[in-house]
Amino acid sequence: ILTILGNSAVLATAVKRSSLLKSPELLTVNLAVADIGMAISMYPLAIASAWNHAWLGGDASCIYYALMGFLFGVCSMMTLCAMAVIRFLVTNSSKSNSNKITKNTVRILIALIWLYSLLWAILPLVGWGYYGPEPFGISCTIAWSKFHSSSNGFSFILSMFLLCTVLPALTIVACYLGIAWKVHKTYQEIQNIDRIPNAAKLEKKLTLMAVLISVGFLSSWTPYAAASFWSIFNSSDSLQPIVTLLPCLFAKSSTAYNPFIYYIFSKTFRREIKQLHCCCGWRVHFFSTDNSAENPVSMMWSG
């Protein structure tokens, strides 16, 4: 519910401000699309299976669930990687060079991200790698246990781990370390100035927001990655079902965090959310130091 409501609000504000969106903000929209896509396509089936205490459907629904999870997961990871690279380029380039990152450039990048994610998602369907049930039995994913029992599974999992996890994660860390160093040097240069320029403050806030989004995603998926790699080198029976279930649930919670981060750091997003509240007919309270009896419009319904 939080994922769908929060990311729907992000998409609604993006549509409303479509003409004012800057190029890097399109990646934020793409991240919201991936998060809400994962929630709609996967979560209902997983919740129903949890209530049933067993997976609903046969192999077809298992493959569908695993494919959707892999598709949207890789898409989110690569979108975060692209966000980090663009923030690095914008921060370390002159104003004229940063303007070269146009909306068309970002749209092409987003299309490539989806094609890359789709390619990895369909590879197990065409014979490289496998999909299978999770150890706790109420969701499906990549068949990690095939790492040792099959050369096909070994090559797929190793390649996927390097190209879809390690390389993007290292790129994200390297970009934000470079940005942090640049911001540190900039603040050192202007430390004798009484008032820090608004542009520098905005750059710092945008970078911090992007860092929190990336940290939230990576920290959510790290326990799941650890449990998955444990199952690679050990029998899945060596872990209790609850030990493998909780990291999976925690990983899926990553889709709900981003709208809250936007709300905290973006004045524009907060303003648009308040306007959405009014348009939807939600109650808006106007707090004032005056007594409500003296202020006849202490609250209002609109829409």
Coordinates of C-alpha atoms in Angstrom, one line a residue, residues 64-185:
Y64 CA 6.4 -15.2 -13.9
Y65 CA 7.1 -14.0 -10.4
A66 CA 10.8 -14.6 -10.6
L67 CA 11.0 -12.9 -14.0
M68 CA 9.1 -9.8 -12.8
G69 CA 11.3 -9.6 -9.7
F70 CA 14.5 -9.9 -11.7
L71 CA 13.3 -7.4 -14.4
F72 CA 12.3 -4.6 -12.0
G73 CA 15.2 -5.3 -9.6
V74 CA 17.8 -4.9 -12.3
C75 CA 16.0 -1.9 -13.7
S76 CA 16.1 -0.2 -10.3
M77 CA 19.8 -1.0 -9.8
M78 CA 20.8 0.3 -13.2
T79 CA 18.6 3.4 -12.7
L80 CA 20.4 4.2 -9.5
C81 CA 23.7 3.7 -11.2
A82 CA 22.7 6.1 -14.0
M83 CA 21.5 8.6 -11.4
A84 CA 24.9 8.5 -9.7
V85 CA 26.9 8.9 -12.9
I86 CA 24.8 11.8 -14.1
R87 CA 25.0 13.5 -10.7
F88 CA 28.8 13.0 -10.9
L89 CA 29.0 14.5 -14.4
V90 CA 26.8 17.5 -13.4
T91 CA 28.7 18.2 -10.2
N92 CA 32.1 18.0 -11.9
S93 CA 31.3 19.8 -15.1
S94 CA 30.9 23.4 -16.0
K95 CA 27.4 24.8 -16.4
S96 CA 27.7 24.7 -20.2
N97 CA 28.7 21.0 -20.2
S98 CA 26.1 20.0 -17.7
N99 CA 23.4 21.4 -20.0
K100 CA 24.4 18.8 -22.6
I101 CA 22.6 16.1 -20.7
T102 CA 19.3 16.7 -22.4
K103 CA 15.9 15.0 -21.9
N104 CA 16.3 13.0 -25.1
T105 CA 19.7 11.7 -23.8
V106 CA 18.1 10.6 -20.6
R107 CA 15.2 9.0 -22.4
I108 CA 17.6 7.0 -24.6
L109 CA 19.4 6.0 -21.4
I110 CA 16.2 4.8 -19.8
A111 CA 15.3 2.8 -22.8
L112 CA 18.7 1.1 -22.7
I113 CA 18.2 0.4 -19.0
W114 CA 14.9 -1.4 -19.7
L115 CA 16.4 -3.3 -22.6
Y116 CA 19.3 -4.4 -20.5
S117 CA 17.0 -5.5 -17.6
L118 CA 14.7 -7.4 -20.0
L119 CA 17.7 -9.2 -21.6
W120 CA 18.8 -10.5 -18.2
A121 CA 15.3 -11.4 -17.2
I122 CA 14.6 -13.5 -20.3
L123 CA 18.0 -15.3 -20.4
P124 CA 16.8 -18.1 -18.0
L125 CA 13.8 -18.6 -20.2
V126 CA 16.0 -19.3 -23.3
G127 CA 18.4 -21.7 -21.5
W128 CA 21.0 -19.7 -19.6
G129 CA 20.3 -19.9 -15.9
Y130 CA 17.2 -21.1 -14.1
Y131 CA 14.3 -19.8 -12.1
G132 CA 13.0 -21.7 -9.1
P133 CA 11.2 -21.5 -5.7
E134 CA 12.7 -19.8 -2.6
P135 CA 13.7 -22.1 0.3
F136 CA 10.7 -20.9 2.3
G137 CA 8.4 -21.9 -0.5
I138 CA 6.1 -18.8 -1.0
S139 CA 8.0 -16.9 -3.6
C140 CA 10.4 -17.6 -6.6
T141 CA 13.7 -16.2 -7.8
I142 CA 16.9 -17.2 -9.5
A143 CA 17.8 -20.9 -8.7
W144 CA 20.9 -20.1 -6.6
S145 CA 21.4 -23.8 -5.7
K146 CA 22.3 -24.5 -9.4
F147 CA 25.6 -22.6 -8.8
H148 CA 27.5 -25.8 -8.1
S149 CA 25.3 -28.5 -9.6
S150 CA 25.3 -27.0 -13.2
S151 CA 27.9 -25.2 -15.3
N152 CA 25.1 -23.3 -16.9
G153 CA 23.8 -22.1 -13.5
F154 CA 27.4 -21.3 -12.4
S155 CA 28.2 -19.1 -15.4
F156 CA 24.8 -17.3 -15.3
I157 CA 24.9 -16.5 -11.5
L158 CA 28.5 -15.4 -11.7
S159 CA 27.9 -13.1 -14.7
M160 CA 24.7 -11.7 -13.2
F161 CA 26.5 -11.0 -9.9
L162 CA 29.3 -9.1 -11.5
L163 CA 27.4 -7.2 -14.2
C164 CA 24.1 -6.5 -12.4
T165 CA 25.3 -6.1 -8.8
V166 CA 29.0 -5.6 -8.1
L167 CA 29.8 -3.3 -11.1
P168 CA 26.8 -1.0 -10.6
A169 CA 27.3 -0.9 -6.8
L170 CA 31.0 0.0 -7.2
T171 CA 30.1 2.7 -9.8
I172 CA 27.5 4.2 -7.4
V173 CA 30.0 4.3 -4.5
A174 CA 32.8 5.7 -6.7
C175 CA 30.6 8.4 -8.1
Y176 CA 29.3 9.6 -4.7
L177 CA 32.8 9.5 -3.2
G178 CA 33.9 11.7 -6.1
I179 CA 31.0 14.1 -5.6
A180 CA 31.7 14.2 -1.8
W181 CA 35.3 15.2 -2.5
K182 CA 34.2 17.9 -5.0
V183 CA 31.7 19.3 -2.6
H184 CA 34.3 19.3 0.2
K185 CA 36.8 21.2 -2.0

